[in-house]
PDB file of C-alpha atoms in Angstrom:
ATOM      1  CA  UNK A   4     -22.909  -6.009 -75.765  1.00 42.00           C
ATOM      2  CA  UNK A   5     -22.973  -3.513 -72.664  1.00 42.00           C
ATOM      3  CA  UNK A   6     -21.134  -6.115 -70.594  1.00 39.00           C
ATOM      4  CA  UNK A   7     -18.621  -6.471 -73.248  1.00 39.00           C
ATOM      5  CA  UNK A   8     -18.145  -2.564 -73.300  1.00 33.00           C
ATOM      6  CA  UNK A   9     -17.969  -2.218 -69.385  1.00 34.00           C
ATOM      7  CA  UNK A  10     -15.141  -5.045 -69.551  1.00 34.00           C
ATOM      8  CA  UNK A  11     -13.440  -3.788 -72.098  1.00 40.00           C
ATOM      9  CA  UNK A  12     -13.377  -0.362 -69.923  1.00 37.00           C
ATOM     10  CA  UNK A  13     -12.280  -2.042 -66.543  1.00 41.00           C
ATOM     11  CA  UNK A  14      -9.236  -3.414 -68.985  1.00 40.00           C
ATOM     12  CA  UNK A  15      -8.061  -0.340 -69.923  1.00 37.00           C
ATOM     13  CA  UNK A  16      -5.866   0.612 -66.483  1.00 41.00           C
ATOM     14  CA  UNK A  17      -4.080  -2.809 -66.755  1.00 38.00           C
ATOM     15  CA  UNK A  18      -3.446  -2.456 -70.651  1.00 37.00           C
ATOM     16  CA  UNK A  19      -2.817   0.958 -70.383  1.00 39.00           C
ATOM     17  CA  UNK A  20       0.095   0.155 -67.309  1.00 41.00           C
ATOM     18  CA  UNK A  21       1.822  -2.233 -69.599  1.00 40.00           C
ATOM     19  CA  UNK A  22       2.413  -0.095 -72.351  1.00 37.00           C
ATOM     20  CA  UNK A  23       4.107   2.059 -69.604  1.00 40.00           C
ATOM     21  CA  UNK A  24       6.260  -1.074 -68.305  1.00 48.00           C
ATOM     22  CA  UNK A  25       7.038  -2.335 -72.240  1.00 54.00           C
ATOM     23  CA  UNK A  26       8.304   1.136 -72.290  1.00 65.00           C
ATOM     24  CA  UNK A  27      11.808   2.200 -72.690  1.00 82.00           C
ATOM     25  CA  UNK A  28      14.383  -0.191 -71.045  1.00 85.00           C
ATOM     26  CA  UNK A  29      16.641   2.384 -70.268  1.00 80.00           C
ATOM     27  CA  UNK A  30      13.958   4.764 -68.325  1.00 86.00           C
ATOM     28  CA  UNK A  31      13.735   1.793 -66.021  1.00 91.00           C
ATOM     29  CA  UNK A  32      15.726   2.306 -62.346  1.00 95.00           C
ATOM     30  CA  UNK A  33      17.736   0.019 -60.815  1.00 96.00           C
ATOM     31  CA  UNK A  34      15.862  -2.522 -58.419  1.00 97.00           C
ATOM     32  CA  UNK A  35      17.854  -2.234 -54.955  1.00 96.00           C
ATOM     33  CA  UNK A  36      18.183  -4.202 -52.640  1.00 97.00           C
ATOM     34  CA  UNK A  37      19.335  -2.874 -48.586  1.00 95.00           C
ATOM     35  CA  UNK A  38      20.664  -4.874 -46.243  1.00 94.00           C
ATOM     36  CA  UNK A  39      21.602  -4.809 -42.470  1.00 92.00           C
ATOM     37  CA  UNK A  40      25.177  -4.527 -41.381  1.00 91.00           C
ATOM     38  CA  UNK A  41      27.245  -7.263 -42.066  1.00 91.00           C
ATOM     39  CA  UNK A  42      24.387  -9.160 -43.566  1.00 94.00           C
ATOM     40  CA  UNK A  43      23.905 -11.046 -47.018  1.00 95.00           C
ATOM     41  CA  UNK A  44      20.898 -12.729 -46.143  1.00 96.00           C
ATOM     42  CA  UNK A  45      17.834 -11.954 -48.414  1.00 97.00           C
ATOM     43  CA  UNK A  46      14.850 -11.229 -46.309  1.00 96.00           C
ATOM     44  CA  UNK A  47      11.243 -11.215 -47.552  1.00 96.00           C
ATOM     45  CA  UNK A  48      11.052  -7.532 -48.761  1.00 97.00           C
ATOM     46  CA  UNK A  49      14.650  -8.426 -50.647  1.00 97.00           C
ATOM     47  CA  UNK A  50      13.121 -11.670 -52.522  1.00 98.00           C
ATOM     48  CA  UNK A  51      10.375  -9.492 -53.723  1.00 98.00           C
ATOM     49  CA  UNK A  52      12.472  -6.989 -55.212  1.00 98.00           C
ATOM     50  CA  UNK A  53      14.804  -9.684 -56.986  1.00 98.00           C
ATOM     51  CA  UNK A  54      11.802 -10.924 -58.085  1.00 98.00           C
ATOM     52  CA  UNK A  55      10.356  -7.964 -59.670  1.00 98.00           C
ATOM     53  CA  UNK A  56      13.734  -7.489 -61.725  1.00 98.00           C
ATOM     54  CA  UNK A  57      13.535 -11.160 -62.446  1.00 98.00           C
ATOM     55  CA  UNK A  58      10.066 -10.361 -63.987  1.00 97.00           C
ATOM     56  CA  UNK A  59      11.257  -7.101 -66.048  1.00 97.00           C
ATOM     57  CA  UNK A  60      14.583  -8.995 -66.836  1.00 97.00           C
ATOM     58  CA  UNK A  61      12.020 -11.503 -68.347  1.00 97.00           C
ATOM     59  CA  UNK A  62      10.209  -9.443 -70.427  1.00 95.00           C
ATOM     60  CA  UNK A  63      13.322  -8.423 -72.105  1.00 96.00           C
ATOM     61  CA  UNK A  64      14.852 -11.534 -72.693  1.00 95.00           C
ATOM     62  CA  UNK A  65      18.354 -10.126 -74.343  1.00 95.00           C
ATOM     63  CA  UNK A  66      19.395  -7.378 -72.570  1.00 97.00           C
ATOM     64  CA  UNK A  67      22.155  -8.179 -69.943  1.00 97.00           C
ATOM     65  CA  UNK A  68      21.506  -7.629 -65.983  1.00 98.00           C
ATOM     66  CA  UNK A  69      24.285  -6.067 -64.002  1.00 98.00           C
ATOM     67  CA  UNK A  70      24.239  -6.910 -60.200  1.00 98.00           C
ATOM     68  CA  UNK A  71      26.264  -4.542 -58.346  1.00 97.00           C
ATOM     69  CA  UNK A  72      27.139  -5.025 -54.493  1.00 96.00           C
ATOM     70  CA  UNK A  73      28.124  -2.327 -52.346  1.00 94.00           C
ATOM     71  CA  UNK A  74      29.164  -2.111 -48.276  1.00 93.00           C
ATOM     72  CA  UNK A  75      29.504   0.376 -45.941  1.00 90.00           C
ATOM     73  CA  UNK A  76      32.590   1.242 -44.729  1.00 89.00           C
ATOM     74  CA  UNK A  77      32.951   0.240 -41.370  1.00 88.00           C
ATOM     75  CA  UNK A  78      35.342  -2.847 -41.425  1.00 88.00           C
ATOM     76  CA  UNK A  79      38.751  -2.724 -43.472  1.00 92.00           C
ATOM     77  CA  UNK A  80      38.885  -2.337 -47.539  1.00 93.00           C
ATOM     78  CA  UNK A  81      38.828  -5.989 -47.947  1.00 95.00           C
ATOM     79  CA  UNK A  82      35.917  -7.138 -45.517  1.00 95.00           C
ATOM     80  CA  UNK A  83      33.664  -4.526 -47.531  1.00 93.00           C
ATOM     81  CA  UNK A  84      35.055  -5.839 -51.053  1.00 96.00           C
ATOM     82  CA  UNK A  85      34.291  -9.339 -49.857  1.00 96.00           C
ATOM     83  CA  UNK A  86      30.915  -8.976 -48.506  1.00 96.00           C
ATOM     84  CA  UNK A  87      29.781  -6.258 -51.855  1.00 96.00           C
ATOM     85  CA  UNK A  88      30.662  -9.587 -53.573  1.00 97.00           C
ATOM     86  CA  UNK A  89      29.043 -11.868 -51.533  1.00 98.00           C
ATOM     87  CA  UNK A  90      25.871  -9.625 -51.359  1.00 97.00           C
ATOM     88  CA  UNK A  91      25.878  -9.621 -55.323  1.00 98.00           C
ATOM     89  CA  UNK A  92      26.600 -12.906 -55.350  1.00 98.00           C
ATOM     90  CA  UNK A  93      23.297 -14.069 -53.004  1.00 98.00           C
ATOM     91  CA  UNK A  94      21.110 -11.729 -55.910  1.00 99.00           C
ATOM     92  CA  UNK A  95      22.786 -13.385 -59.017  1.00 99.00           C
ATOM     93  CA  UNK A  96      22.221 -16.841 -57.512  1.00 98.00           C
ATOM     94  CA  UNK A  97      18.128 -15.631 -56.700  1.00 98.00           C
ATOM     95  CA  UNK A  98      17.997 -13.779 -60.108  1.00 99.00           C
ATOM     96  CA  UNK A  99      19.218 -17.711 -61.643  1.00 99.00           C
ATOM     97  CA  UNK A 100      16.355 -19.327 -59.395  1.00 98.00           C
ATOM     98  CA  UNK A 101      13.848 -17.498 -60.962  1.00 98.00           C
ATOM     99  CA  UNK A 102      14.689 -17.809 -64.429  1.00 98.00           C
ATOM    100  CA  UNK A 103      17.280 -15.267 -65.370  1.00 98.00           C
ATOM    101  CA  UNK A 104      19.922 -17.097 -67.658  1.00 98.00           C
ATOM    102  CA  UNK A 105      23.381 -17.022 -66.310  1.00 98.00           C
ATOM    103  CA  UNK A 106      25.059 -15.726 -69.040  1.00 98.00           C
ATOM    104  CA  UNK A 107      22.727 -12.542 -69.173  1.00 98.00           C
ATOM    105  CA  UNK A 108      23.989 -11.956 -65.131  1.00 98.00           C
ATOM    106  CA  UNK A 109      27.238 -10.213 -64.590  1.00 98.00           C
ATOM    107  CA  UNK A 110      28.440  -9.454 -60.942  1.00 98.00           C
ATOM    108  CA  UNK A 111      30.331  -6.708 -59.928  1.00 97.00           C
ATOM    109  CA  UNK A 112      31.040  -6.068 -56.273  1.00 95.00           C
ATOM    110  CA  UNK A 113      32.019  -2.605 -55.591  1.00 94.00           C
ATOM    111  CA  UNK A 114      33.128  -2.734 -52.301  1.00 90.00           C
ATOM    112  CA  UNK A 115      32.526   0.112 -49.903  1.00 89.00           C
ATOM    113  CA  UNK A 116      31.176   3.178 -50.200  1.00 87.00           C
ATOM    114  CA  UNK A 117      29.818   6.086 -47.777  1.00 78.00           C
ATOM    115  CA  UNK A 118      26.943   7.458 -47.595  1.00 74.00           C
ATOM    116  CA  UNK A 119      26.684   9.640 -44.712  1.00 68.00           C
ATOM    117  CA  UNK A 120      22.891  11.122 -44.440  1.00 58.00           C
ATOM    118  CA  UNK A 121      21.603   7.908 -44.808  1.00 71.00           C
ATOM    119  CA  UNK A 122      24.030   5.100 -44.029  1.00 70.00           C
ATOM    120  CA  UNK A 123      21.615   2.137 -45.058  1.00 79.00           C
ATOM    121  CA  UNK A 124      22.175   3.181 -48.799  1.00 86.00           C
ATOM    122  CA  UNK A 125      25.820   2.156 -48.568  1.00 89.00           C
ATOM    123  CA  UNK A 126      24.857  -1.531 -47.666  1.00 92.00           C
ATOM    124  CA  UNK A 127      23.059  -1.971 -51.066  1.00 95.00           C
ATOM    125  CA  UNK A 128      22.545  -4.246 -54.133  1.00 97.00           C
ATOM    126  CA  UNK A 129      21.678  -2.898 -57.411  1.00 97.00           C
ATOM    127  CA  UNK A 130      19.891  -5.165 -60.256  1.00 98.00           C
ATOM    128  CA  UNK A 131      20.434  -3.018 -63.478  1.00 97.00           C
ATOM    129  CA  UNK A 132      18.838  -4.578 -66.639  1.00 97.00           C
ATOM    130  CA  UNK A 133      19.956  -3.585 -69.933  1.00 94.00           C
ATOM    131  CA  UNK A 134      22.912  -2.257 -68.422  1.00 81.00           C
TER     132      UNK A 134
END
């Protein structure tokens, strides 16, 4: 009986966390991605975040995900347009590996945009589910 009771206890944190996650969709942020310049490559850190929206994406199994790519703007107007898309791109095909159904997943490359105190926020992905 006491071992049942001190279990029951030590469960508590983990239940209590995912009635905070099952909470509302819409209080959720964005899971972002950063990249280097002139990259599209996902690297570890990257794979981890698609695969945390990939988990929250699967929990709600009918809202849509949004992907949105963004570039700096160093290069012309269409460089940055093509590699927001290809960025976005490299996430929806990731998000589809893991489980994410392709016609929950639309892509929207954004092309550049500045960010001048901190320039690594311009060379982003966002993963927006339920939105």
């Amino acid at each position: 009986m006491r071992r049942s009771l001190l279990l029951s206890l030590a469960c508590l944190p983990l239940l209590a966390g995912c009635a905070l996650f099952r909470g509302n969709l819409a209080d959720q942020p964005p899971r972002i991605v950063f990249y280097t310049p002139d990259s599209a490559e996902l690297d570890a850190q990257a794979k981890l975040i698609v695969g945390d929206a990939a988990d929250l994406a699967g929990n709600y199994p009918t809202a849509p995900v949004s992907v949105l790519g963004f570039a700096d703007p160093d290069g012309t107007t269409a460089e940055n347009r093509a590699l927001s898309a290809r960025r976005a791109e490299v996430v929806a095909t990731e998000l589809r590996r893991l489980g994410v159904a392709p016609s929950r997943i639309t892509v929207r490359p954004r092309g550049e945009v500045s960010f001048d105190a901190v320039p690594l926020e311009s060379r982003r992905v966002e993963i927006r589910v339920g939105q």
